[in-house]
Coordinates of C-alpha atoms in Angstrom, one line a residue:
Chain A
M9 CA -47.8 0.2 -19.0
D10 CA -44.7 -1.6 -18.2
Q11 CA -44.0 -4.4 -20.7
I12 CA -42.6 -7.5 -18.3
R13 CA -41.6 -10.1 -19.9
N14 CA -39.6 -13.7 -19.7
V15 CA -39.8 -14.1 -15.7
I16 CA -38.3 -16.7 -14.6
V17 CA -37.6 -17.5 -10.8
G18 CA -34.1 -20.0 -9.7
P19 CA -31.8 -20.4 -7.0
C20 CA -30.5 -17.0 -4.9
G21 CA -26.9 -16.9 -5.0
D22 CA -24.9 -14.8 -3.2
S23 CA -27.3 -12.0 -3.3
A24 CA -25.7 -8.4 -2.0
F25 CA -29.8 -8.0 -0.8
V26 CA -30.3 -11.5 0.7
K27 CA -27.9 -12.5 3.3
P28 CA -29.3 -15.7 5.2
R29 CA -27.9 -16.6 8.3
R30 CA -28.4 -18.9 11.0
L31 CA -28.2 -18.1 14.5
T32 CA -27.7 -20.6 17.3
F33 CA -28.0 -20.3 21.0
E34 CA -28.8 -21.4 24.2
Q35 CA -31.9 -20.6 26.4
N36 CA -32.4 -21.7 29.5
G37 CA -29.8 -24.7 28.6
R38 CA -31.7 -25.5 25.6
K39 CA -30.4 -25.2 22.6
R40 CA -32.1 -23.2 20.0
Q41 CA -31.9 -22.0 16.1
W42 CA -33.1 -19.1 14.2
D43 CA -32.7 -18.6 11.0
Y44 CA -33.0 -14.8 9.3
I45 CA -31.8 -12.4 7.3
I46 CA -29.9 -9.1 7.1
M47 CA -31.4 -6.6 6.2
H48 CA -30.7 -2.2 6.5
D49 CA -32.4 -0.3 8.6
S50 CA -34.3 2.1 7.3
V51 CA -36.2 5.7 7.3
S52 CA -39.6 6.7 5.6
I53 CA -41.1 9.6 5.2
L54 CA -44.9 10.7 4.7
L55 CA -44.7 13.8 2.7
L56 CA -47.4 17.0 2.4
N57 CA -47.0 19.6 -0.2
T58 CA -49.3 22.0 0.9
T59 CA -49.8 23.9 -2.1
R60 CA -51.1 20.9 -3.6
Q61 CA -52.8 20.0 -0.5
A62 CA -51.3 17.0 -1.7
F63 CA -49.7 13.1 0.3
I64 CA -46.6 13.0 -2.0
L65 CA -45.9 9.4 -2.5
V66 CA -43.8 7.3 -4.4
K67 CA -45.3 5.0 -7.1
Q68 CA -43.6 1.7 -8.4
L69 CA -43.1 -1.6 -9.6
R70 CA -42.0 -4.3 -7.1
P71 CA -40.6 -7.2 -9.1
V72 CA -40.7 -9.0 -5.5
L73 CA -44.8 -9.0 -6.2
F74 CA -45.0 -11.4 -9.6
P75 CA -45.0 -14.1 -7.7
Y76 CA -46.8 -13.4 -4.8
L77 CA -49.6 -12.0 -6.9
H78 CA -49.4 -15.3 -9.5
G79 CA -50.6 -17.0 -5.9
D80 CA -50.8 -20.6 -7.0
E81 CA -47.2 -20.7 -7.7
I82 CA -46.2 -20.0 -4.7
P83 CA -46.6 -23.7 -2.8
S84 CA -44.6 -25.3 -6.2
L85 CA -41.4 -22.5 -6.1
L86 CA -41.6 -23.7 -2.4
N87 CA -41.1 -27.0 -2.9
D88 CA -38.8 -27.1 -5.7
K89 CA -35.5 -26.0 -4.3
D90 CA -33.6 -26.0 -7.9
A91 CA -36.7 -25.0 -10.2
Q92 CA -36.5 -22.8 -12.9
P93 CA -40.0 -22.3 -13.7
R94 CA -40.2 -20.5 -16.7
R95 CA -42.9 -18.6 -17.5
E96 CA -44.8 -15.6 -19.3
L97 CA -46.7 -13.4 -17.3
P98 CA -49.7 -12.5 -18.4
M99 CA -49.3 -8.3 -18.5
E100 CA -52.5 -7.9 -15.1
I101 CA -50.1 -9.3 -13.3
A102 CA -47.0 -6.8 -13.9
N103 CA -50.1 -3.7 -13.9
N104 CA -51.0 -5.3 -10.2
A105 CA -47.2 -5.7 -9.5
I106 CA -47.8 -1.3 -8.8
T107 CA -46.6 -0.1 -4.9
Y108 CA -47.5 2.8 -3.4
E109 CA -45.4 3.6 -0.3
L110 CA -43.8 6.6 1.3
C111 CA -40.6 8.0 0.1
S112 CA -38.1 5.5 2.0
G113 CA -34.3 4.4 1.8
I114 CA -32.0 2.1 3.2
V115 CA -29.6 3.4 6.2
D116 CA -26.2 2.3 5.0
K117 CA -24.6 5.3 5.1
D118 CA -23.3 7.1 8.0
K119 CA -25.5 10.2 8.5
S120 CA -27.8 10.9 10.4
L121 CA -31.5 9.3 9.9
V122 CA -33.0 12.2 9.2
K123 CA -30.3 13.5 6.9
I124 CA -31.3 10.4 5.0
A125 CA -34.2 11.5 4.9
Q126 CA -33.8 14.3 3.3
D127 CA -31.4 12.6 0.8
E128 CA -34.4 10.8 -0.2
I129 CA -36.8 13.5 -0.3
L130 CA -34.6 14.7 -3.0
E131 CA -33.7 11.8 -4.6
E132 CA -37.5 10.4 -5.2
C133 CA -39.7 13.2 -5.0
G134 CA -37.7 16.2 -6.3
Y135 CA -38.2 19.0 -3.1
F136 CA -35.4 19.9 -0.5
I137 CA -36.9 20.2 2.4
P138 CA -34.5 21.5 5.5
E139 CA -33.6 18.7 8.0
D140 CA -35.4 21.2 10.7
K141 CA -38.5 20.4 9.2
I142 CA -38.6 17.0 8.9
H143 CA -40.2 15.9 11.9
R144 CA -39.7 12.0 13.6
I145 CA -43.4 10.4 14.5
T146 CA -42.0 6.6 15.5
S147 CA -40.3 3.4 14.7
G148 CA -40.8 -0.3 14.5
R149 CA -39.0 -3.2 14.1
R150 CA -39.3 -5.9 12.4
V151 CA -39.8 -9.2 14.6
G152 CA -39.4 -12.2 12.1
T153 CA -36.6 -13.1 9.6
S154 CA -35.0 -9.7 9.9
G155 CA -34.8 -7.3 13.4
C156 CA -33.7 -4.3 10.9
K157 CA -35.6 -0.6 12.5
Q158 CA -38.2 1.4 10.9
T159 CA -37.8 5.0 11.2
Y160 CA -41.2 7.1 9.8
F161 CA -40.5 10.8 9.6
Y162 CA -43.0 13.6 8.3
A163 CA -42.8 17.1 7.0
E164 CA -44.6 19.5 4.6
C165 CA -43.2 21.1 1.8
T166 CA -44.6 24.0 -1.0
D167 CA -44.2 24.2 -4.9
D168 CA -41.1 26.5 -4.0
M169 CA -39.2 23.9 -2.4
I170 CA -39.0 21.8 -5.8
V171 CA -35.9 21.5 -7.3
S172 CA -35.6 18.4 -9.4
S173 CA -38.1 15.7 -11.2
G174 CA -37.2 13.0 -8.5
G175 CA -38.1 9.5 -9.8
G176 CA -35.2 7.8 -8.0
V177 CA -31.7 7.2 -9.1
E178 CA -31.7 5.6 -12.8
A179 CA -27.3 4.3 -12.0
E180 CA -29.1 1.7 -8.9
G181 CA -32.1 0.7 -11.1
E182 CA -34.7 3.0 -9.6
M183 CA -37.9 4.0 -11.3
I184 CA -40.3 6.2 -9.7
D185 CA -43.2 7.6 -10.1
V186 CA -44.1 11.1 -7.8
Y187 CA -47.9 10.1 -6.8
Y188 CA -49.7 12.7 -5.5
L189 CA -52.9 11.9 -3.6
P190 CA -55.3 15.2 -2.6
I191 CA -56.1 14.9 1.2
D192 CA -59.1 14.5 1.0
E193 CA -59.3 10.8 -0.8
A194 CA -56.1 9.8 1.5
R195 CA -59.0 8.2 4.3
E196 CA -60.6 6.5 1.4
F197 CA -56.9 5.7 0.0
I198 CA -55.2 3.8 3.1
F199 CA -58.5 1.4 2.9
D200 CA -58.7 0.2 -0.4
D201 CA -56.9 -3.0 -0.5
S202 CA -56.4 -3.2 -4.5
L203 CA -54.0 -0.8 -3.7
I204 CA -51.3 -2.2 -2.5
K205 CA -49.1 -0.9 0.4
P206 CA -47.3 -1.8 2.7
A207 CA -48.8 -1.2 6.8
G208 CA -46.1 1.5 8.0
L209 CA -47.7 3.9 5.1
I210 CA -51.3 3.0 6.8
M211 CA -49.8 3.5 10.3
A212 CA -48.0 7.3 9.4
F213 CA -51.8 8.1 6.9
L214 CA -53.4 6.9 10.7
W215 CA -50.7 9.4 12.8
F216 CA -51.3 12.3 10.5
F217 CA -55.3 12.1 10.9
Q218 CA -54.7 12.1 15.0
Y219 CA -51.2 14.4 15.0
S220 CA -50.3 15.9 13.0
P221 CA -50.1 19.8 13.8
N222 CA -52.9 21.9 12.2
L223 CA -51.1 23.8 10.1
N224 CA -53.0 25.9 7.4
G225 CA -56.3 24.4 8.7
I226 CA -55.5 21.2 6.7
N227 CA -56.7 19.0 10.0
D228 CA -59.8 21.3 9.8
F229 CA -60.7 20.4 6.1
V230 CA -59.6 17.1 6.6
N231 CA -61.8 16.5 9.2
A232 CA -64.8 18.4 7.3
K233 CA -64.4 16.4 4.0
N234 CA -64.3 12.8 6.1
K235 CA -66.5 14.1 8.8
Chain B
M16 CA -35.7 -13.3 32.6
D17 CA -34.1 -16.5 30.4
Q18 CA -30.9 -17.1 30.3
I19 CA -28.9 -17.1 26.9
R20 CA -25.8 -18.3 26.3
N21 CA -23.5 -19.2 23.0
V22 CA -24.9 -16.9 20.4
I23 CA -23.1 -18.3 17.0
V24 CA -23.7 -16.6 13.7
G25 CA -23.1 -18.9 10.7
P26 CA -24.1 -19.5 7.2
C27 CA -27.9 -20.8 6.7
G28 CA -28.0 -23.9 5.1
D29 CA -31.0 -25.3 4.1
S30 CA -33.9 -23.5 5.9
A31 CA -37.5 -23.9 6.5
F32 CA -37.9 -20.0 7.1
V33 CA -35.9 -18.4 5.2
K34 CA -35.7 -19.4 1.2
P35 CA -34.0 -17.1 -0.5
R36 CA -34.9 -16.7 -4.5
R37 CA -34.0 -14.6 -7.1
L38 CA -36.5 -13.7 -9.8
T39 CA -35.3 -12.6 -13.3
F40 CA -37.5 -10.8 -16.0
E41 CA -37.3 -8.1 -19.1
Q42 CA -38.8 -4.7 -18.6
N43 CA -38.9 -2.4 -21.9
G44 CA -36.3 -5.0 -23.1
R45 CA -34.3 -4.5 -20.6
K46 CA -32.5 -7.2 -18.3
R47 CA -33.2 -7.3 -14.2
Q48 CA -33.1 -9.5 -11.6
W49 CA -34.2 -9.4 -8.4
D50 CA -33.5 -11.3 -5.0
Y51 CA -35.9 -12.1 -2.5
I52 CA -37.1 -14.5 -0.2
I53 CA -40.2 -16.5 -0.5
M54 CA -42.6 -15.3 3.3
H55 CA -45.5 -16.8 4.2
D56 CA -48.7 -14.2 4.3
S57 CA -49.6 -13.8 8.0
V58 CA -52.8 -12.5 10.1
S59 CA -52.2 -10.0 13.2
I60 CA -55.2 -9.5 15.8
L61 CA -55.4 -6.5 17.7
L62 CA -57.6 -7.6 21.3
L63 CA -59.3 -6.0 23.6
N64 CA -60.8 -7.6 26.7
T65 CA -63.5 -5.4 28.1
T66 CA -63.4 -7.0 31.7
R67 CA -59.7 -5.6 32.1
Q68 CA -60.4 -2.1 30.3
A69 CA -57.1 -3.5 28.7
F70 CA -55.3 -4.5 24.7
I71 CA -54.0 -8.2 24.2
L72 CA -50.7 -8.5 23.5
V73 CA -48.0 -11.4 22.6
K74 CA -44.9 -10.7 24.3
Q75 CA -41.8 -12.7 23.4
L76 CA -37.5 -13.3 23.4
R77 CA -36.7 -12.8 18.9
P78 CA -34.0 -14.5 18.9
V79 CA -33.5 -12.5 15.7
L80 CA -32.6 -9.7 17.7
F81 CA -29.7 -10.2 19.2
P82 CA -27.6 -9.5 16.4
Y83 CA -29.6 -6.1 15.3
L84 CA -29.2 -5.2 18.9
H85 CA -25.5 -5.8 19.0
G86 CA -25.5 -2.9 16.4
D87 CA -21.7 -2.7 16.4
E88 CA -21.9 -6.8 14.7
I89 CA -23.6 -6.0 11.7
P90 CA -21.1 -4.4 9.6
S91 CA -18.8 -7.7 10.5
L92 CA -21.4 -9.9 10.0
L93 CA -22.5 -8.7 6.4
N94 CA -18.4 -8.7 5.2
D95 CA -17.4 -12.3 6.5
K96 CA -20.0 -14.9 4.2
D97 CA -18.9 -17.7 6.5
A98 CA -18.3 -15.5 9.6
Q99 CA -18.4 -18.2 12.8
P100 CA -18.0 -15.3 15.5
R101 CA -18.7 -16.8 18.8
R102 CA -19.7 -15.0 21.4
E103 CA -21.2 -14.6 24.8
L104 CA -23.6 -12.0 24.8
P105 CA -23.9 -9.3 27.6
M106 CA -27.4 -10.6 30.2
E107 CA -28.7 -7.3 28.9
I108 CA -28.8 -8.2 25.0
A109 CA -31.4 -11.0 25.4
N110 CA -33.4 -8.8 27.8
N111 CA -33.5 -6.1 25.0
A112 CA -34.9 -9.2 22.5
I113 CA -38.3 -9.1 23.8
T114 CA -41.0 -8.0 22.0
Y115 CA -44.4 -6.6 22.3
E116 CA -46.3 -7.7 19.3
L117 CA -50.0 -8.4 18.7
C118 CA -51.3 -11.9 18.1
S119 CA -50.6 -13.0 15.2
G120 CA -50.3 -16.2 12.8
I121 CA -49.1 -17.5 9.3
V122 CA -51.4 -18.4 6.6
D123 CA -49.5 -21.9 6.6
K124 CA -53.4 -23.8 5.8
D125 CA -56.3 -24.0 3.6
K126 CA -58.5 -21.9 5.9
S127 CA -60.1 -19.0 5.8
L128 CA -58.2 -15.5 7.4
V129 CA -60.8 -15.3 9.9
K130 CA -60.5 -18.8 11.4
I131 CA -56.8 -18.2 11.0
A132 CA -57.0 -15.3 13.5
Q133 CA -59.4 -17.6 15.7
D134 CA -56.8 -20.2 16.0
E135 CA -54.2 -18.2 16.6
I136 CA -56.0 -16.2 19.5
L137 CA -57.1 -19.8 20.9
E138 CA -52.9 -20.9 20.9
E139 CA -51.7 -18.0 22.4
C140 CA -53.8 -16.1 24.1
G141 CA -56.4 -18.5 25.3
Y142 CA -59.3 -16.8 24.2
F143 CA -62.7 -18.8 22.0
I144 CA -63.8 -15.8 20.3
P145 CA -66.2 -16.9 17.5
E146 CA -65.7 -16.0 14.3
D147 CA -68.6 -13.6 13.6
K148 CA -66.4 -11.3 16.5
I149 CA -63.7 -10.9 14.5
H150 CA -63.5 -7.5 12.6
R151 CA -61.3 -6.9 9.6
I152 CA -59.1 -3.7 9.6
T153 CA -57.2 -3.6 6.2
S154 CA -54.5 -5.1 4.9
G155 CA -50.2 -4.4 4.1
R156 CA -48.0 -5.5 2.0
R157 CA -43.7 -6.3 2.1
V158 CA -42.4 -5.0 -0.8
G159 CA -38.7 -4.9 -0.7
T160 CA -37.2 -8.5 -0.2
S161 CA -40.6 -10.0 0.6
G162 CA -44.1 -9.5 -1.0
C163 CA -46.1 -11.5 1.8
K164 CA -49.3 -9.8 2.3
Q165 CA -50.4 -9.2 6.3
T166 CA -54.5 -8.9 6.9
Y167 CA -55.4 -7.0 10.5
F168 CA -57.8 -7.6 12.3
Y169 CA -59.7 -6.5 15.4
A170 CA -62.0 -8.5 18.4
E171 CA -63.2 -7.4 21.8
C172 CA -63.8 -10.8 24.5
T173 CA -64.1 -10.9 28.1
D174 CA -62.9 -12.7 30.6
D175 CA -65.9 -15.3 30.2
M176 CA -64.2 -16.2 26.7
I177 CA -61.0 -17.5 28.2
V178 CA -61.0 -21.2 27.9
S179 CA -56.8 -21.9 28.2
S180 CA -53.7 -19.7 30.0
G181 CA -52.6 -19.6 25.8
G182 CA -48.6 -19.3 25.6
G183 CA -48.4 -20.3 22.3
V184 CA -47.6 -24.1 21.0
E185 CA -45.0 -25.3 22.7
A186 CA -44.1 -27.8 20.3
E187 CA -43.0 -25.6 17.6
G188 CA -40.9 -23.7 20.1
E189 CA -43.3 -21.2 20.9
M190 CA -42.5 -19.0 24.4
I191 CA -45.4 -16.6 24.3
D192 CA -46.2 -14.4 27.5
V193 CA -50.2 -12.4 27.2
Y194 CA -49.6 -9.2 28.0
Y195 CA -52.0 -6.9 29.3
L196 CA -51.9 -3.5 28.3
P197 CA -54.4 -1.2 30.1
I198 CA -55.9 1.0 28.1
D199 CA -55.2 4.8 29.1
E200 CA -51.5 3.4 29.0
A201 CA -51.8 2.7 25.4
R202 CA -51.2 5.6 23.4
E203 CA -48.1 6.0 25.5
F204 CA -47.2 2.4 24.8
I205 CA -47.9 3.3 21.0
F206 CA -45.0 6.2 20.8
D207 CA -42.7 4.3 23.6
D208 CA -39.1 3.6 21.4
S209 CA -38.2 1.3 24.3
L210 CA -40.8 -1.0 23.7
I211 CA -39.7 -2.8 20.3
K212 CA -43.3 -3.8 18.1
P213 CA -43.7 -3.8 14.5
A214 CA -45.6 -0.9 12.7
G215 CA -48.3 -2.5 11.9
L216 CA -49.2 -2.9 16.0
I217 CA -48.9 1.1 16.1
M218 CA -51.8 1.0 13.1
A219 CA -53.5 -1.1 14.7
F220 CA -53.5 1.0 17.8
L221 CA -54.0 3.9 15.6
W222 CA -56.9 2.7 13.6
F223 CA -58.5 1.9 16.9
F224 CA -58.3 5.0 18.1
Q225 CA -60.4 6.5 15.5
Y226 CA -62.4 3.7 13.9
S227 CA -63.0 1.2 16.6
P228 CA -67.0 0.6 17.1
N229 CA -67.5 2.8 20.1
L230 CA -68.7 0.2 22.6
N231 CA -68.9 0.5 26.2
G232 CA -67.8 3.7 26.1
I233 CA -64.2 2.5 25.4
N234 CA -63.6 5.1 23.1
D235 CA -65.3 8.1 25.5
F236 CA -62.9 6.8 28.8
V237 CA -59.6 6.5 26.2
N238 CA -60.7 10.1 24.9
A239 CA -61.5 11.7 28.1
K240 CA -57.8 9.5 29.7
N241 CA -55.8 10.8 26.9
K242 CA -57.6 14.2 25.9

């Protein structure tokens, strides 16, 4: 386990990732405003390795979770604008800040969504999957403090397609573990609240159980195991 | 349709809703930082009116979508920090900024999640549903620019439980339409990309198709219609 030390929360200043904006407008003659942040659209891919009969997820430390998991601190962080609370979090907080996610990436290049998905699969998980094997599932949008669009894909692969160890782009600070989730543990996994995961991941798995092509008898296998 | 005019995007200033923070920490001796926004946890409820054989959703104008749907503007908004672009959006942009969402609310009171869910169902949709009829489905977390937790519920109701017209709290600027989605249109609805909705809504519907209790023959009905 990583050693996390010297966690400090303070004002954000100019940020490459969090860009707050205020939108003002008139609705039926009434003045309104809406504060939001500009966020990039993203792609996420549910990956199934048929050789291993396992889904491929990415597991990583997500620092944004520190203050949230240390729940008692949120009210004071919210109220104290210039707060510089200095706190050495207990190790179990860092251990709990590990997430399980679909292989994902932001849309910040002038490429097709499926090409960006293909690149992310390679970078994070180490597989080269032909574009025509990457199937679009659906898309969702945030609607509150951001309006970015998330597009979901599904792809199957085999051990033959492994070309690197994955793990993300170290130069961008990514430290990602490739995590294999056996098919017959997937239903229990998505409803296990002790494992931190986005709702979009649960959506993709529920889609798989109902809609994925019945290749190699996989769905029969899942259904038999989970009845 | 509402008339939207005089849409302006500018710097955010001090906001009650978007609170940017910077987290700094050491990971294995290496200094890192993470910019994020503090957001409240939330609850969302998939509601089924068995009298009408229809799901109950909320439909509303989400101003945050204006700049996103007006896609060409995002790069210039991102680059120009003090930008005050003044632009009268064409009406079709406002028309497209309508979302379909689960009845939802933020967790900003010292009440149980199920109680907050009950209150939101009443405020937004006008139904009083006993707490013991509101079933927890699962939860998901954001993992990027926020770490807030979203908890999903499912509840069935009847026309007998209608106590008001819903529509949200006008004093809080909420202008919500209660939207009835017939059960047999739900599968087509969740995969229709022209309708804007969060991934969590799709997740809840996919959960329903597989896991909801088979009350009143509803699932048999759905399965027969959608095969």
